[in-house]
Structures are given as C-alpha cells and as structure tokens.
CSV table of C-alpha atoms in Angstrom, one decimal:
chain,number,residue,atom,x,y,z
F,144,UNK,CA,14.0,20.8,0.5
F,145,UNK,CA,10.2,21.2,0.1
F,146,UNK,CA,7.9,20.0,2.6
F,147,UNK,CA,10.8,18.0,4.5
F,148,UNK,CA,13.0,20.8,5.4
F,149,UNK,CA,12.0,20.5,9.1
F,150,UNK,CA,15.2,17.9,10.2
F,151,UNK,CA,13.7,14.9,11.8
F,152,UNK,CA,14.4,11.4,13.7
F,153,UNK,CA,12.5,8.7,13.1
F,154,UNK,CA,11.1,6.9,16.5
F,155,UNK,CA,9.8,3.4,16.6
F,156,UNK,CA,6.3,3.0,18.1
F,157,UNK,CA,5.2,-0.7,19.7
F,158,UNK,CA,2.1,-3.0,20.0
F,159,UNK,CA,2.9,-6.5,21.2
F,160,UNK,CA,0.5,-9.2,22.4
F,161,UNK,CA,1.1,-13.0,22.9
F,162,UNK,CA,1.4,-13.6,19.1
F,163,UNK,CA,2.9,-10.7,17.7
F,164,UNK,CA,5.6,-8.4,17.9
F,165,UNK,CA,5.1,-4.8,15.7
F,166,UNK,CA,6.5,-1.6,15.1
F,167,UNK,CA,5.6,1.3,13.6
F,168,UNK,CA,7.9,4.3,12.2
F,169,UNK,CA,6.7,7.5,12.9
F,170,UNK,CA,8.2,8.9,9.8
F,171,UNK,CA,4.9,7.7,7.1
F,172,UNK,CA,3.3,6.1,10.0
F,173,UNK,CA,4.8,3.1,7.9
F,174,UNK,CA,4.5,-0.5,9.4
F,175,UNK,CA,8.0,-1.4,9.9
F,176,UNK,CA,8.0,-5.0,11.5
F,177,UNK,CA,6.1,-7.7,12.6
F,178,UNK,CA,7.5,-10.9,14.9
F,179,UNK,CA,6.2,-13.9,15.8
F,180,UNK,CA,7.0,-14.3,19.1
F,181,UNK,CA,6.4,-18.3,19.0
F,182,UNK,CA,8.4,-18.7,15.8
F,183,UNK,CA,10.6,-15.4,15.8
F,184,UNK,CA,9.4,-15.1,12.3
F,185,UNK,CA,10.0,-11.8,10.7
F,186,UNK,CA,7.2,-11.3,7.7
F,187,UNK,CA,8.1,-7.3,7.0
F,188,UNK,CA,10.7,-6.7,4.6
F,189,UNK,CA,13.7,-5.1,6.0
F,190,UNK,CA,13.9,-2.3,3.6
F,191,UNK,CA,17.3,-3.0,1.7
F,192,UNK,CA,17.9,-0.5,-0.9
F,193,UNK,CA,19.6,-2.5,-2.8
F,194,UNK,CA,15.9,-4.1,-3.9
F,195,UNK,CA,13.7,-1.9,-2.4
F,196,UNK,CA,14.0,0.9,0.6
F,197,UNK,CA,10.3,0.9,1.8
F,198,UNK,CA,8.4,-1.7,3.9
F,199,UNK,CA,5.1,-0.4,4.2
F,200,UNK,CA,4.6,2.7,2.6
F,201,UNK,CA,1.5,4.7,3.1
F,202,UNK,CA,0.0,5.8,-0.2
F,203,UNK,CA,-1.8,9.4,0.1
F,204,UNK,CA,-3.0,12.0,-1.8
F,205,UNK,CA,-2.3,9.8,-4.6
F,206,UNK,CA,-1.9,6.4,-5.4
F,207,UNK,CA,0.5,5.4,-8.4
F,208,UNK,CA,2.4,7.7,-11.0
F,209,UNK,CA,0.2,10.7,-12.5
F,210,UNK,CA,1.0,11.7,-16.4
F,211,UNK,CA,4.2,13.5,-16.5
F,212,UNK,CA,4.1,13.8,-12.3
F,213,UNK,CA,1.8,16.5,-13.1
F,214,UNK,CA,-2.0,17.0,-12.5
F,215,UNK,CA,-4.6,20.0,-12.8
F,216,UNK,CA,-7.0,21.3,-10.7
F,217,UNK,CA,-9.2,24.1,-11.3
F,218,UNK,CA,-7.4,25.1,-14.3
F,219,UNK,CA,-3.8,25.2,-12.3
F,220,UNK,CA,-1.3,22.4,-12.8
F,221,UNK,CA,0.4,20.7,-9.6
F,222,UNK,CA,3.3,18.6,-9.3
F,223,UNK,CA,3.4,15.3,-7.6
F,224,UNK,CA,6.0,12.2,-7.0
F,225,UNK,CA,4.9,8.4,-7.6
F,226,UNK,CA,2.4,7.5,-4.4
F,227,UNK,CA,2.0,10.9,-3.1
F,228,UNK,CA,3.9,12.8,-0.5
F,229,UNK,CA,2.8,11.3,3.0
F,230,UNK,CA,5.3,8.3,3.1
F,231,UNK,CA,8.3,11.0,3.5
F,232,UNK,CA,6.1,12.9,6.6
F,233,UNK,CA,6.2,12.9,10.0
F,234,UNK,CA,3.2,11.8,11.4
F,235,UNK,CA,2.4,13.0,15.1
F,236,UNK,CA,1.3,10.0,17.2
F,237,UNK,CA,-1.7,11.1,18.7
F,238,UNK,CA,-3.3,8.3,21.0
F,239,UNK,CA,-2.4,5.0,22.1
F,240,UNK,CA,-3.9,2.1,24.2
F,241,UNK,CA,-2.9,-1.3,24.7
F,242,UNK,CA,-4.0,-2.9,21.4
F,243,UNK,CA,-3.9,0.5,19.1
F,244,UNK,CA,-2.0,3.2,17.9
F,245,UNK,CA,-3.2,6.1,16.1
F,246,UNK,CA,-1.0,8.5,14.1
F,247,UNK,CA,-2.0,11.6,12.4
F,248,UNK,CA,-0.6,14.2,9.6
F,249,UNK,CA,-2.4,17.6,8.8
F,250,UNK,CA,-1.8,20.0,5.9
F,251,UNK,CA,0.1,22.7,6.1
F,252,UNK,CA,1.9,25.4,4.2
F,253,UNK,CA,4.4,23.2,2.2
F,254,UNK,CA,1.8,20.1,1.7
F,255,UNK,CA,-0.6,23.0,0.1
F,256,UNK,CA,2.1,23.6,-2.2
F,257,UNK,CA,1.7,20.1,-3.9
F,258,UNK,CA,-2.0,19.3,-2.9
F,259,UNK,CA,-4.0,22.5,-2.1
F,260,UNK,CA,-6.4,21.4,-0.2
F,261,UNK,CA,-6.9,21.1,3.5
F,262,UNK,CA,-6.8,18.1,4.8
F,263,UNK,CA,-6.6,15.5,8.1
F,264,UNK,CA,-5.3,12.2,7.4
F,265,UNK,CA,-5.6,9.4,10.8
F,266,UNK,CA,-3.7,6.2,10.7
F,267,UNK,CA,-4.4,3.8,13.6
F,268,UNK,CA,-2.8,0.3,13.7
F,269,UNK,CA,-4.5,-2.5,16.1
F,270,UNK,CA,-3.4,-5.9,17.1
F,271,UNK,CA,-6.1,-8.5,18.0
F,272,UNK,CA,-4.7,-12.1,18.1
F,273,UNK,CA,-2.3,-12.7,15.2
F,274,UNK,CA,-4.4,-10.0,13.0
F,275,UNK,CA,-3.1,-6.4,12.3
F,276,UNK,CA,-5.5,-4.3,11.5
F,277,UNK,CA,-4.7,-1.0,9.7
F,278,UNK,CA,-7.2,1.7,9.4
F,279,UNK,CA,-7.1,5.7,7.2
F,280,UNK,CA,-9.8,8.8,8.2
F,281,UNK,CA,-9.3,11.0,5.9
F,282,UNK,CA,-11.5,14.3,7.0
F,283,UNK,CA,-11.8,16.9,4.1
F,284,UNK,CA,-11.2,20.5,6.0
F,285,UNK,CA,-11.4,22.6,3.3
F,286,UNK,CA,-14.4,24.6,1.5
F,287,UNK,CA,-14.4,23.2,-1.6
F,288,UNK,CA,-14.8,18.9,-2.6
F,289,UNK,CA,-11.3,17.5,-2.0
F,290,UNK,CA,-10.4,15.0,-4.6
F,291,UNK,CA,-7.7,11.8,-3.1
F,292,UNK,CA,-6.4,8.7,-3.5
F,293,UNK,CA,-5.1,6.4,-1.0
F,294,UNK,CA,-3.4,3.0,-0.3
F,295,UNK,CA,-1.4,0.1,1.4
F,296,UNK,CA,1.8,-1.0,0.2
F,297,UNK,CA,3.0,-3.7,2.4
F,298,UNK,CA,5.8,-6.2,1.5
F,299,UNK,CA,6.3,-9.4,3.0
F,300,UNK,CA,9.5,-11.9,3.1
F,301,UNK,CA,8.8,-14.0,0.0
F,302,UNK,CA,10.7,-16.8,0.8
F,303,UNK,CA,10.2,-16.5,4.4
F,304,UNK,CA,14.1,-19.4,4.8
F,305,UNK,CA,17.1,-19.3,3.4
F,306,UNK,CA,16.9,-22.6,1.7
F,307,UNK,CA,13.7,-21.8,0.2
F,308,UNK,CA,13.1,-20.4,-3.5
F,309,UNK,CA,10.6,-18.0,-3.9
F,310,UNK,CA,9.3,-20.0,-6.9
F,311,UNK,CA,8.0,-22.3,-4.5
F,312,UNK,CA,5.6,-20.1,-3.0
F,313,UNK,CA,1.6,-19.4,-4.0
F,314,UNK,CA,-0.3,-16.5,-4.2
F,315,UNK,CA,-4.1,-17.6,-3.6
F,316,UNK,CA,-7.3,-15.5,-4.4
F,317,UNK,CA,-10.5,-15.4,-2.9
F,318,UNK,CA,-12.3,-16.1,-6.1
F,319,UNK,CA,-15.5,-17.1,-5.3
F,320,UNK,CA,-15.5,-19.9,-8.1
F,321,UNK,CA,-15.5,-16.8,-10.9
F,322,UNK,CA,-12.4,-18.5,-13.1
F,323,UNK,CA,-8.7,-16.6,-13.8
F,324,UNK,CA,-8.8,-13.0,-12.5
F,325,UNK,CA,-7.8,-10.6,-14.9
F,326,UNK,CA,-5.3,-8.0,-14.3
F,327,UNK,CA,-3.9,-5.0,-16.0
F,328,UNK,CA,-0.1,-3.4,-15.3
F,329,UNK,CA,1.7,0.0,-15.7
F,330,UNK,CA,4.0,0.9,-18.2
F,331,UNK,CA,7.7,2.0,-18.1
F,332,UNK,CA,6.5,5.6,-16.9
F,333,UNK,CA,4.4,4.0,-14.4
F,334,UNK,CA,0.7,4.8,-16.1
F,335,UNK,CA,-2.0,2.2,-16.5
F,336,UNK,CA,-2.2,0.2,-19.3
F,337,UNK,CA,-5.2,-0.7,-21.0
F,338,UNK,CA,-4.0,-4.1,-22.3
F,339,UNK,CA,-5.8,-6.8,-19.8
F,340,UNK,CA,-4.1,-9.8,-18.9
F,341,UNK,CA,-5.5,-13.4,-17.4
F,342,UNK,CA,-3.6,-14.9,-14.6
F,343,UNK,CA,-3.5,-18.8,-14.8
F,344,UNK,CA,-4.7,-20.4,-11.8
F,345,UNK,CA,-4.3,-24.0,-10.5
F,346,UNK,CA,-7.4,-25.1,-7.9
F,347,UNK,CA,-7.5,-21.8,-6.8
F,348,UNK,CA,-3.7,-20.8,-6.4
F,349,UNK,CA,-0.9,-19.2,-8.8
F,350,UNK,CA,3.0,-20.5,-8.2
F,351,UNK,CA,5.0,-17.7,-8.2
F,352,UNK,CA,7.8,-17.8,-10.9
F,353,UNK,CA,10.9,-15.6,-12.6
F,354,UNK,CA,8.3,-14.1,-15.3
F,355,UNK,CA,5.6,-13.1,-12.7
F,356,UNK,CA,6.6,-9.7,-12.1
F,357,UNK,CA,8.2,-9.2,-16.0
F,358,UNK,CA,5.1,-6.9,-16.6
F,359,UNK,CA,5.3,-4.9,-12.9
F,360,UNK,CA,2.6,-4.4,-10.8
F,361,UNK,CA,-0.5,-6.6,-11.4
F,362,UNK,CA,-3.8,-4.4,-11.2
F,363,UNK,CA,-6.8,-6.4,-10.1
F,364,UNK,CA,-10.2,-4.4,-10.4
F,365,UNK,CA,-13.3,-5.5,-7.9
F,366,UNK,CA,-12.6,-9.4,-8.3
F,367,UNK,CA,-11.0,-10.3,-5.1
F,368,UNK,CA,-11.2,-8.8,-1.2
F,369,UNK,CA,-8.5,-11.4,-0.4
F,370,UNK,CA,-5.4,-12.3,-1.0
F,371,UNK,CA,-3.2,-14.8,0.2
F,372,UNK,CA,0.7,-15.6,0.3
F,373,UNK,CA,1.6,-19.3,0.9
F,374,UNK,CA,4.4,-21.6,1.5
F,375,UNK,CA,5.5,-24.2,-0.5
F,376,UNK,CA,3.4,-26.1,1.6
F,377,UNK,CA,0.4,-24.6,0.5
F,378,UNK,CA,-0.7,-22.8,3.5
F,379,UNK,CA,-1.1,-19.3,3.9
F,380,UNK,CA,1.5,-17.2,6.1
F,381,UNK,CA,0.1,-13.6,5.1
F,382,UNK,CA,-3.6,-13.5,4.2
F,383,UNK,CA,-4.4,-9.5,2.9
F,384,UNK,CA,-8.4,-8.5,3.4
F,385,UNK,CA,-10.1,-5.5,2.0
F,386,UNK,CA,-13.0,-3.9,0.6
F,387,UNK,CA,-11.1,-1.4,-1.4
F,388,UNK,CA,-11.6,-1.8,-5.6
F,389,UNK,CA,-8.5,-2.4,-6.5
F,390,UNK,CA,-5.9,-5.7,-4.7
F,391,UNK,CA,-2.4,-5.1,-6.5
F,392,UNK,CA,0.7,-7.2,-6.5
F,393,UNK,CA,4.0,-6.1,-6.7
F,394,UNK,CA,7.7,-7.1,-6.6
F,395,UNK,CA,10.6,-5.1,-8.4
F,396,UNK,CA,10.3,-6.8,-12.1
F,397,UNK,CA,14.4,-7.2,-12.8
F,398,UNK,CA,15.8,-7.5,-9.4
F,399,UNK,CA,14.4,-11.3,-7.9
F,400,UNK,CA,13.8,-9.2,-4.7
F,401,UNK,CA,13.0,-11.4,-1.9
F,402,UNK,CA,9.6,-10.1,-1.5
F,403,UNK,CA,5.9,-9.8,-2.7
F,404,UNK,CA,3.9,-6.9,-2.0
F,405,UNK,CA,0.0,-7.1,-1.6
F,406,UNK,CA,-1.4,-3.6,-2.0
F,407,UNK,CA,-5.1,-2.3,-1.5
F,408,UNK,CA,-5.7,0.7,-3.4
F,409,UNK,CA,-8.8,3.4,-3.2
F,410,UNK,CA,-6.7,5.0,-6.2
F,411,UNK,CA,-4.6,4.1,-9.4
F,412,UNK,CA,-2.3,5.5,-11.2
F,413,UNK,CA,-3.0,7.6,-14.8
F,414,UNK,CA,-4.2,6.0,-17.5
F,415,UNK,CA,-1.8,6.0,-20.7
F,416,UNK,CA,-2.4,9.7,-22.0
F,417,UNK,CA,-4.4,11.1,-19.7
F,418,UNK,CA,-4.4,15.0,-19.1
F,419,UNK,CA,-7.9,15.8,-17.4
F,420,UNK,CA,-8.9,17.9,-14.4
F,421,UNK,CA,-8.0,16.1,-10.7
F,422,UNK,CA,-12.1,15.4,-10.8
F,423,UNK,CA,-11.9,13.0,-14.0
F,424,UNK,CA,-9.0,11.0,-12.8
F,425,UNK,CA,-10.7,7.4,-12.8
F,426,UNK,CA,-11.4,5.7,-9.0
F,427,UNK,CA,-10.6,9.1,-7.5
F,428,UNK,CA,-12.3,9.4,-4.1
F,429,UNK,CA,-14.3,12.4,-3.5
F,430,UNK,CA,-15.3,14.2,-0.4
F,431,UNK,CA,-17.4,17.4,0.7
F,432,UNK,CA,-16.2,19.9,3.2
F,433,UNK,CA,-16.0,18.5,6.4
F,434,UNK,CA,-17.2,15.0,4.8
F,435,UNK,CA,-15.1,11.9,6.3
F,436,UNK,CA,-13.6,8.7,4.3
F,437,UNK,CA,-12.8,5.9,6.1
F,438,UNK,CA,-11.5,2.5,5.3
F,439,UNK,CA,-9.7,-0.7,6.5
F,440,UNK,CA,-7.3,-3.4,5.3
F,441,UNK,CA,-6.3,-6.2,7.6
F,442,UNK,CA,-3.4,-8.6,7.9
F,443,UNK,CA,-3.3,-12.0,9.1
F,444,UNK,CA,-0.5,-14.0,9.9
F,445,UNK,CA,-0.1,-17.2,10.4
C-alpha cells in the first residue's frame, strides 16, 4: 500500500471564464479538462486506459525512468517508479480566487520512505483569457541540498473530429530560423539514449505520421520554448510555452492513440548505464535549505 494507504475520493476543482471551461483533480493536482465554451471543444484527453490512463500528470521528484527504478543518495539506494510519486497523491487545495487555484502536497512519513528529503511542493493553475497558466514552488525544508526533478505532462486530443486523421495534423517549433531541431529518445527501459536524431521540418512545421512516435518520446534540449499543435489547416489549437531545458513529445509508440503530449521538463530520465549519486544525475535541480524553485509553463488555446 505504501504512501497511498490513506483511502481517498478524488474531487474536481473549477475555473471558468468567458472562454474556458477547466477542471482540476485533486488527486496529482492533475489538469483534467479544458472546454471551450464557444466551440464546446474538449482539448484534454479523456484518460482511456485502453491508450493511456493519465491526462496531465504532474511529474515530481523525478522526471522519467531512473536506472533499474533505483537511485542513491548519500551512499543509500532508494527506490522510485517512472515520473515520481506525486501524480498518485492527494494534494490539499489550499487557496482559491476567481482566476486561480493553488494546490499543495507536503512530505511526510511514507513520501520520506522513497525521497528522504523534506519537502513543499505548490501547484497553482490560472485562467486569463483562453490561456492556462500552470505554475510549481517547490520549497526545500530540509537541512541538507535537496536534489529534484519536475515536469508537465499534458496530452491533448490529436485529432480534435471524428473524421479527421491525426496524420493530418502539425507540430510547429519556435525555431528562431536555427534549421531541424535535434532530438534524442528513451529506450525500451525508459533511459536516455545517447543516439541524436534530426526532425525534418517543412517552413517551420512537422506533419505528424504513423512512424513519429516509432522511437517514443522525442527529447528536445534548449532549442525551443514553444511548441505548437495544429490542425490540418495549419493553425495552431494548443500552443505550449516554457523556459524549462527540456520541450518533449510524446504519444504511446504502438497504440495510434488519439493524442499528442507536449511535456516541459526541469528533469530527464537516466542516461543508458548510469549508476551515480542523486547529485550527478544530469539536469537535476538543486536547492539549499529553505531555498525556493519556481517555474511556469503556459497553455494556449485557440
């Protein structure tokens, strides 16, 4: 039962203006729908299991698959699952207004069991216009340097209608004029591979195909702060912004799932055959006692 033997209900949290329609899951603090209330659109995935069971998971203390689920710290070795362990807590909500919510998780006995530091992790969601923005504080509690990843993992309908093939959708990159980004992938055990690959672009945008996701998640390192996901028409529906290193792009690679995840990352997973101390992993984040991280990503829809 581990750190989710506490039996729990999941309640829905609301924001709404004159655009959009979203709500949040307590359970993850995971984003877990957003509306158009013009066009009813739904742009979320609904979380079937059959492809996928998430929406929008949260990615925290780590982002990505560590080397045999296992990491060390001061000489001990921890376990840890794929992304981390928040996406499976209950978050408390801890304020609300009429354009924000704010959720928040702290460690406790169980967590320190996993991840032994102490820790306060704030999620707060905010709706201006048809932009969602979604913010992390992570506050490091404890007396010694905590060591963390952390990450977004939305998916979005990709094709948004029925009589629409995902095939005919784009994925666009805010390039700058700087060529083909170059991307790397995980391998079957979920590690980072060092191969690098070049994704072809076409004025700017990539049509999505059956053989995009053949090689899982593409890893893009500082090249892009924005991503977009467009309709066969050309024109964005889901634009993704952020600072963070790392922009990945997901969908399952042998299921066609009906989606396209656009993930920013202050994390990654292993590299292939790495067994180091927690303080070598590569783009781990780093904080003093009582030191605070903060970041942003932002969605727009249109």
């Amino acid at each position: 039962m581990g750190l989710f033997k506490r039996k729990q209900m999941p309640r829905f949290y609301l924001l709404r203006n004159g655009e959009l329609v979203v709500y949040i899951n307590n359970k993850g603090a995971e984003l877990v729908s957003v509306k158009g209330v013009a066009n009813k659109t739904e742009y979320i995935w609904n979380g079937d299991p059959d492809y996928w069971e998430r929406r929008a998971p949260i990615l925290f203390p780590f982002v990505g698959s560590l080397n045999g689920e296992t990491y060390r710290h001061n000489g001990k070795e921890y376990r840890m699952p794929r992304h981390g362990f928040a996406h499976d807590m209950f978050f408390t909500k801890s304020a609300e207004t009429e354009d924000q919510l704010w959720f928040v998780l702290d460690s406790n006995a169980e967590t320190k069991k996993q991840y032994p530091f102490d820790f306060h992790l704030a999620v707060c969601y905010r709706l201006r216009g048809h932009f969602l923005q979604v913010k992390w504080v992570v506050t490091n509690k404890d007396k010694e340097t905590m060591y963390f990843s952390i990450g977004g993992h939305p998916a979005f309908r990709c094709p948004l209608k029925e009589d629409e093939r995902q095939s005919d959708y784009y994925l666009g990159f805010d390039m700058e004029g700087r060529g083909n980004p170059k991307y790397h992938t995980l391998n079957r055990r979920g590690l980072y591979s060092p191969q690098e690959y070049e994704l072809p672009l076409e004025k700017g945008l990539y049509r999505l195909n059956e053989g995009t996701f053949q090689k899982d998640t593409m890893i893009f390192e500082k090249q892009t702060t924005r991503v977009y996901l467009m309709r066969p028409n050309k024109r964005p529906y889901v634009t993704v912004t952020s600072a963070s290193p790392i922009m990945s792009i997901w969908s399952p690679s042998d299921k066609h799932a009906p989606f396209v995840c656009i993930e920013p990352w202050y994390g990654s997973s292993d590299g292939e055959g790495f067994n180091g101390e927690l303080s070598e992993k590569e783009w781990i984040q780093r904080l003093l006692p009582g030191e605070v991280f903060e970041a942003a990503y932002f969605i727009e829809f249109s």
